[in-house]
Amino acid sequence: DLALYNLAADGELPPAVAVVGFARREKKDDDFRAEMEEATRKFSRQSVRDEIWKSFSQGLFYHQSEFEDQDGYTRLAERLKKIDSERGTRGNRLFYFAAAPNQFEPIIKNLKAAGLNQAPEGGWARVIIEKPFGTDLPSARELNRVVHSAFAEDQTYRIDHFLGKETA
């Protein structure tokens, strides 16, 4: 969220952007926003301006689920539809995987089962996966197979965690 806040502060982030954190721990949206604010105030490249933070933080949400729980993804799809209608995000989806590679398969399968690998109403759905991408050539090929079972290559982005951090 640091990079996104900085884009907002620079006037480069559309106001309709929404970020939904997805993790196991139970947490309310306001708790997630407070955690993000603390991190942003601590690590942002520019000072946090309260009026910009207030507006930006209204687009931060939290969704609790286990990676293996299909119902959690169904609930996520419903929540994203609601966010679309409230914030005008037009169904565009970008799923950023900050998870261990052994979690990719259940996440991908559940995204697909919930229909989240396809964007509604002419939007787009994409996935960003951090490298390292497998531990060797066979495991990388297997991960590619898993990703391509739900997302086409032109929907898939692979970035190096450290090199891509600033860009993302």
PDB file of C-alpha atoms in Angstrom:
ATOM      1  CA  ASP A   1       0.000   0.000   0.000  1.00  0.00           C
ATOM      2  CA  LEU A   2       2.979   2.332   0.384  1.00  0.00           C
ATOM      3  CA  ALA A   3       3.479   2.658  -3.350  1.00  0.00           C
ATOM      4  CA  LEU A   4      -0.247   3.126  -3.909  1.00  0.00           C
ATOM      5  CA  TYR A   5      -0.448   5.814  -1.234  1.00  0.00           C
ATOM      6  CA  ASN A   6       2.492   7.617  -2.839  1.00  0.00           C
ATOM      7  CA  LEU A   7       0.721   7.477  -6.210  1.00  0.00           C
ATOM      8  CA  ALA A   8      -2.400   8.926  -4.558  1.00  0.00           C
ATOM      9  CA  ALA A   9      -0.345  11.678  -2.914  1.00  0.00           C
ATOM     10  CA  ASP A  10       1.210  12.496  -6.306  1.00  0.00           C
ATOM     11  CA  GLY A  11      -2.265  12.679  -7.886  1.00  0.00           C
ATOM     12  CA  GLU A  12      -1.522   9.635 -10.066  1.00  0.00           C
ATOM     13  CA  LEU A  13      -3.997   7.122  -8.593  1.00  0.00           C
ATOM     14  CA  PRO A  14      -7.618   7.057  -9.781  1.00  0.00           C
ATOM     15  CA  PRO A  15      -9.958   7.601  -6.828  1.00  0.00           C
ATOM     16  CA  ALA A  16     -11.936   4.417  -7.585  1.00  0.00           C
ATOM     17  CA  VAL A  17      -9.008   2.101  -6.782  1.00  0.00           C
ATOM     18  CA  ALA A  18      -9.712  -0.398  -4.015  1.00  0.00           C
ATOM     19  CA  VAL A  19      -7.315  -2.766  -2.253  1.00  0.00           C
ATOM     20  CA  VAL A  20      -8.623  -5.884  -0.529  1.00  0.00           C
ATOM     21  CA  GLY A  21      -6.223  -7.689   1.783  1.00  0.00           C
ATOM     22  CA  PHE A  22      -6.906 -11.429   1.973  1.00  0.00           C
ATOM     23  CA  ALA A  23      -5.501 -13.480   4.848  1.00  0.00           C
ATOM     24  CA  ARG A  24      -6.340 -15.980   7.583  1.00  0.00           C
ATOM     25  CA  ARG A  25      -6.397 -13.703  10.600  1.00  0.00           C
ATOM     26  CA  GLU A  26      -9.741 -12.275  11.590  1.00  0.00           C
ATOM     27  CA  LYS A  27      -9.688  -8.523  11.269  1.00  0.00           C
ATOM     28  CA  LYS A  28     -12.073  -5.680  10.500  1.00  0.00           C
ATOM     29  CA  ASP A  29     -11.591  -3.189   7.656  1.00  0.00           C
ATOM     30  CA  ASP A  30     -10.771  -0.444  10.166  1.00  0.00           C
ATOM     31  CA  ASP A  31      -8.082  -2.602  11.813  1.00  0.00           C
ATOM     32  CA  PHE A  32      -6.534  -3.245   8.394  1.00  0.00           C
ATOM     33  CA  ARG A  33      -6.660   0.470   7.581  1.00  0.00           C
ATOM     34  CA  ALA A  34      -4.969   1.319  10.890  1.00  0.00           C
ATOM     35  CA  GLU A  35      -2.187  -1.205  10.213  1.00  0.00           C
ATOM     36  CA  MET A  36      -1.684   0.185   6.714  1.00  0.00           C
ATOM     37  CA  GLU A  37      -1.636   3.748   8.033  1.00  0.00           C
ATOM     38  CA  GLU A  38       0.994   2.884  10.633  1.00  0.00           C
ATOM     39  CA  ALA A  39       3.200   1.222   8.011  1.00  0.00           C
ATOM     40  CA  THR A  40       2.701   4.061   5.546  1.00  0.00           C
ATOM     41  CA  ARG A  41       3.564   6.712   8.124  1.00  0.00           C
ATOM     42  CA  LYS A  42       6.667   4.746   9.077  1.00  0.00           C
ATOM     43  CA  PHE A  43       7.983   3.787   5.633  1.00  0.00           C
ATOM     44  CA  SER A  44       6.512   6.150   3.035  1.00  0.00           C
ATOM     45  CA  ARG A  45       9.003   8.098   0.883  1.00  0.00           C
ATOM     46  CA  GLN A  46       6.976  11.223   1.571  1.00  0.00           C
ATOM     47  CA  SER A  47       5.154  12.444   4.639  1.00  0.00           C
ATOM     48  CA  VAL A  48       1.571  11.310   4.999  1.00  0.00           C
ATOM     49  CA  ARG A  49      -0.960  14.071   4.479  1.00  0.00           C
ATOM     50  CA  ASP A  50      -4.061  13.438   6.574  1.00  0.00           C
ATOM     51  CA  GLU A  51      -6.602  14.558   3.955  1.00  0.00           C
ATOM     52  CA  ILE A  52      -5.061  12.311   1.293  1.00  0.00           C
ATOM     53  CA  TRP A  53      -4.777   9.376   3.696  1.00  0.00           C
ATOM     54  CA  LYS A  54      -8.427   9.754   4.726  1.00  0.00           C
ATOM     55  CA  SER A  55      -9.590   9.555   1.117  1.00  0.00           C
ATOM     56  CA  PHE A  56      -7.128   6.806   0.141  1.00  0.00           C
ATOM     57  CA  SER A  57      -7.919   4.632   3.169  1.00  0.00           C
ATOM     58  CA  GLN A  58     -11.617   4.455   2.264  1.00  0.00           C
ATOM     59  CA  GLY A  59     -10.533   2.158  -0.557  1.00  0.00           C
ATOM     60  CA  LEU A  60      -8.790  -0.308   1.785  1.00  0.00           C
ATOM     61  CA  PHE A  61     -10.678  -3.447   2.773  1.00  0.00           C
ATOM     62  CA  TYR A  62      -9.893  -6.747   4.445  1.00  0.00           C
ATOM     63  CA  HIS A  63     -11.290 -10.183   3.671  1.00  0.00           C
ATOM     64  CA  GLN A  64     -10.679 -13.102   6.032  1.00  0.00           C
ATOM     65  CA  SER A  65     -10.399 -16.636   4.702  1.00  0.00           C
ATOM     66  CA  GLU A  66      -8.114 -19.622   4.533  1.00  0.00           C
ATOM     67  CA  PHE A  67      -6.432 -20.125   1.159  1.00  0.00           C
ATOM     68  CA  GLU A  68      -8.033 -23.585   0.874  1.00  0.00           C
ATOM     69  CA  ASP A  69     -11.597 -22.460   1.753  1.00  0.00           C
ATOM     70  CA  GLN A  70     -13.680 -22.246  -1.440  1.00  0.00           C
ATOM     71  CA  ASP A  71     -16.484 -20.435   0.393  1.00  0.00           C
ATOM     72  CA  GLY A  72     -14.030 -17.657   1.274  1.00  0.00           C
ATOM     73  CA  TYR A  73     -13.476 -16.969  -2.430  1.00  0.00           C
ATOM     74  CA  THR A  74     -17.197 -17.053  -3.155  1.00  0.00           C
ATOM     75  CA  ARG A  75     -17.679 -14.463  -0.415  1.00  0.00           C
ATOM     76  CA  LEU A  76     -14.762 -12.477  -1.878  1.00  0.00           C
ATOM     77  CA  ALA A  77     -16.448 -12.447  -5.309  1.00  0.00           C
ATOM     78  CA  GLU A  78     -19.647 -11.113  -3.723  1.00  0.00           C
ATOM     79  CA  ARG A  79     -17.710  -8.483  -1.819  1.00  0.00           C
ATOM     80  CA  LEU A  80     -15.838  -7.362  -4.925  1.00  0.00           C
ATOM     81  CA  LYS A  81     -19.154  -6.917  -6.755  1.00  0.00           C
ATOM     82  CA  LYS A  82     -20.341  -4.697  -3.916  1.00  0.00           C
ATOM     83  CA  ILE A  83     -17.096  -2.688  -3.984  1.00  0.00           C
ATOM     84  CA  ASP A  84     -17.463  -2.341  -7.767  1.00  0.00           C
ATOM     85  CA  SER A  85     -20.932  -0.847  -7.408  1.00  0.00           C
ATOM     86  CA  GLU A  86     -19.927   1.461  -4.536  1.00  0.00           C
ATOM     87  CA  ARG A  87     -16.564   2.653  -5.900  1.00  0.00           C
ATOM     88  CA  GLY A  88     -17.000   2.299  -9.662  1.00  0.00           C
ATOM     89  CA  THR A  89     -14.029  -0.041 -10.151  1.00  0.00           C
ATOM     90  CA  ARG A  90     -15.678  -1.590 -13.264  1.00  0.00           C
ATOM     91  CA  GLY A  91     -14.785  -5.181 -12.373  1.00  0.00           C
ATOM     92  CA  ASN A  92     -11.049  -4.858 -12.912  1.00  0.00           C
ATOM     93  CA  ARG A  93      -9.119  -7.338 -10.765  1.00  0.00           C
ATOM     94  CA  LEU A  94      -5.432  -7.635  -9.980  1.00  0.00           C
ATOM     95  CA  PHE A  95      -4.496 -10.513  -7.687  1.00  0.00           C
ATOM     96  CA  TYR A  96      -1.044 -10.077  -6.151  1.00  0.00           C
ATOM     97  CA  PHE A  97       0.328 -13.270  -4.651  1.00  0.00           C
ATOM     98  CA  ALA A  98       2.490 -12.641  -1.608  1.00  0.00           C
ATOM     99  CA  ALA A  99       2.231 -16.272  -0.545  1.00  0.00           C
ATOM    100  CA  ALA A 100       4.463 -19.312  -0.482  1.00  0.00           C
ATOM    101  CA  PRO A 101       4.596 -21.194  -3.811  1.00  0.00           C
ATOM    102  CA  ASN A 102       2.997 -24.244  -2.193  1.00  0.00           C
ATOM    103  CA  GLN A 103      -0.119 -22.095  -1.685  1.00  0.00           C
ATOM    104  CA  PHE A 104      -0.409 -21.078  -5.362  1.00  0.00           C
ATOM    105  CA  GLU A 105      -2.400 -24.137  -6.418  1.00  0.00           C
ATOM    106  CA  PRO A 106      -5.231 -23.842  -3.873  1.00  0.00           C
ATOM    107  CA  ILE A 107      -5.422 -20.076  -4.416  1.00  0.00           C
ATOM    108  CA  ILE A 108      -5.551 -20.415  -8.217  1.00  0.00           C
ATOM    109  CA  LYS A 109      -8.114 -23.241  -8.091  1.00  0.00           C
ATOM    110  CA  ASN A 110     -10.353 -21.300  -5.730  1.00  0.00           C
ATOM    111  CA  LEU A 111     -10.085 -18.054  -7.702  1.00  0.00           C
ATOM    112  CA  LYS A 112     -11.144 -19.961 -10.817  1.00  0.00           C
ATOM    113  CA  ALA A 113     -13.967 -21.829  -9.046  1.00  0.00           C
ATOM    114  CA  ALA A 114     -15.350 -18.498  -7.810  1.00  0.00           C
ATOM    115  CA  GLY A 115     -15.096 -17.048 -11.341  1.00  0.00           C
ATOM    116  CA  LEU A 116     -12.557 -14.458 -10.239  1.00  0.00           C
ATOM    117  CA  ASN A 117     -10.097 -15.339 -12.997  1.00  0.00           C
ATOM    118  CA  GLN A 118     -12.469 -13.657 -15.467  1.00  0.00           C
ATOM    119  CA  ALA A 119     -13.484 -10.046 -15.056  1.00  0.00           C
ATOM    120  CA  PRO A 120     -17.130  -9.027 -15.295  1.00  0.00           C
ATOM    121  CA  GLU A 121     -18.493  -6.421 -17.708  1.00  0.00           C
ATOM    122  CA  GLY A 122     -15.517  -6.048 -20.030  1.00  0.00           C
ATOM    123  CA  GLY A 123     -12.963  -5.402 -17.283  1.00  0.00           C
ATOM    124  CA  TRP A 124      -9.779  -7.376 -16.835  1.00  0.00           C
ATOM    125  CA  ALA A 125      -8.425  -9.955 -14.411  1.00  0.00           C
ATOM    126  CA  ARG A 126      -4.695 -10.384 -13.880  1.00  0.00           C
ATOM    127  CA  VAL A 127      -2.388 -12.152 -11.493  1.00  0.00           C
ATOM    128  CA  ILE A 128       1.034 -11.042 -10.250  1.00  0.00           C
ATOM    129  CA  ILE A 129       3.260 -13.727  -8.804  1.00  0.00           C
ATOM    130  CA  GLU A 130       6.508 -13.017  -7.025  1.00  0.00           C
ATOM    131  CA  LYS A 131       9.635 -14.928  -7.940  1.00  0.00           C
ATOM    132  CA  PRO A 132      11.336 -17.191  -7.082  1.00  0.00           C
ATOM    133  CA  PHE A 133       8.930 -19.209  -9.171  1.00  0.00           C
ATOM    134  CA  GLY A 134       9.672 -22.774  -8.123  1.00  0.00           C
ATOM    135  CA  THR A 135      12.931 -24.255  -6.927  1.00  0.00           C
ATOM    136  CA  ASP A 136      14.049 -25.778 -10.232  1.00  0.00           C
ATOM    137  CA  LEU A 137      12.885 -26.128 -13.839  1.00  0.00           C
ATOM    138  CA  PRO A 138      10.365 -28.964 -13.185  1.00  0.00           C
ATOM    139  CA  SER A 139       8.760 -27.130 -10.250  1.00  0.00           C
ATOM    140  CA  ALA A 140       8.618 -23.870 -12.265  1.00  0.00           C
ATOM    141  CA  ARG A 141       6.926 -25.724 -15.113  1.00  0.00           C
ATOM    142  CA  GLU A 142       4.412 -27.219 -12.675  1.00  0.00           C
ATOM    143  CA  LEU A 143       3.657 -23.779 -11.231  1.00  0.00           C
ATOM    144  CA  ASN A 144       3.159 -22.453 -14.773  1.00  0.00           C
ATOM    145  CA  ARG A 145       0.736 -25.312 -15.447  1.00  0.00           C
ATOM    146  CA  VAL A 146      -1.213 -24.426 -12.310  1.00  0.00           C
ATOM    147  CA  VAL A 147      -1.345 -20.711 -13.160  1.00  0.00           C
ATOM    148  CA  HIS A 148      -2.322 -21.389 -16.778  1.00  0.00           C
ATOM    149  CA  SER A 149      -5.176 -23.625 -15.630  1.00  0.00           C
ATOM    150  CA  ALA A 150      -6.963 -20.395 -14.678  1.00  0.00           C
ATOM    151  CA  PHE A 151      -5.096 -17.418 -16.160  1.00  0.00           C
ATOM    152  CA  ALA A 152      -3.817 -16.961 -19.714  1.00  0.00           C
ATOM    153  CA  GLU A 153      -0.209 -15.882 -20.207  1.00  0.00           C
ATOM    154  CA  ASP A 154      -1.291 -12.334 -21.085  1.00  0.00           C
ATOM    155  CA  GLN A 155      -3.062 -12.172 -17.709  1.00  0.00           C
ATOM    156  CA  THR A 156       0.026 -13.375 -15.822  1.00  0.00           C
ATOM    157  CA  TYR A 157       2.888 -11.264 -14.511  1.00  0.00           C
ATOM    158  CA  ARG A 158       5.936 -12.609 -12.708  1.00  0.00           C
ATOM    159  CA  ILE A 159       8.091 -10.190 -10.765  1.00  0.00           C
ATOM    160  CA  ASP A 160      11.155 -10.525  -8.633  1.00  0.00           C
ATOM    161  CA  HIS A 161      10.264  -9.674  -5.033  1.00  0.00           C
ATOM    162  CA  PHE A 162      13.168  -7.317  -4.500  1.00  0.00           C
ATOM    163  CA  LEU A 163      13.535  -5.873  -7.996  1.00  0.00           C
ATOM    164  CA  GLY A 164       9.809  -5.446  -8.498  1.00  0.00           C
ATOM    165  CA  LYS A 165       9.050  -4.020  -5.072  1.00  0.00           C
ATOM    166  CA  GLU A 166       9.529  -0.381  -6.088  1.00  0.00           C
ATOM    167  CA  THR A 167       7.572  -0.820  -9.309  1.00  0.00           C
ATOM    168  CA  ALA A 168       4.640  -2.529  -7.641  1.00  0.00           C
TER     169      ALA A 168
END
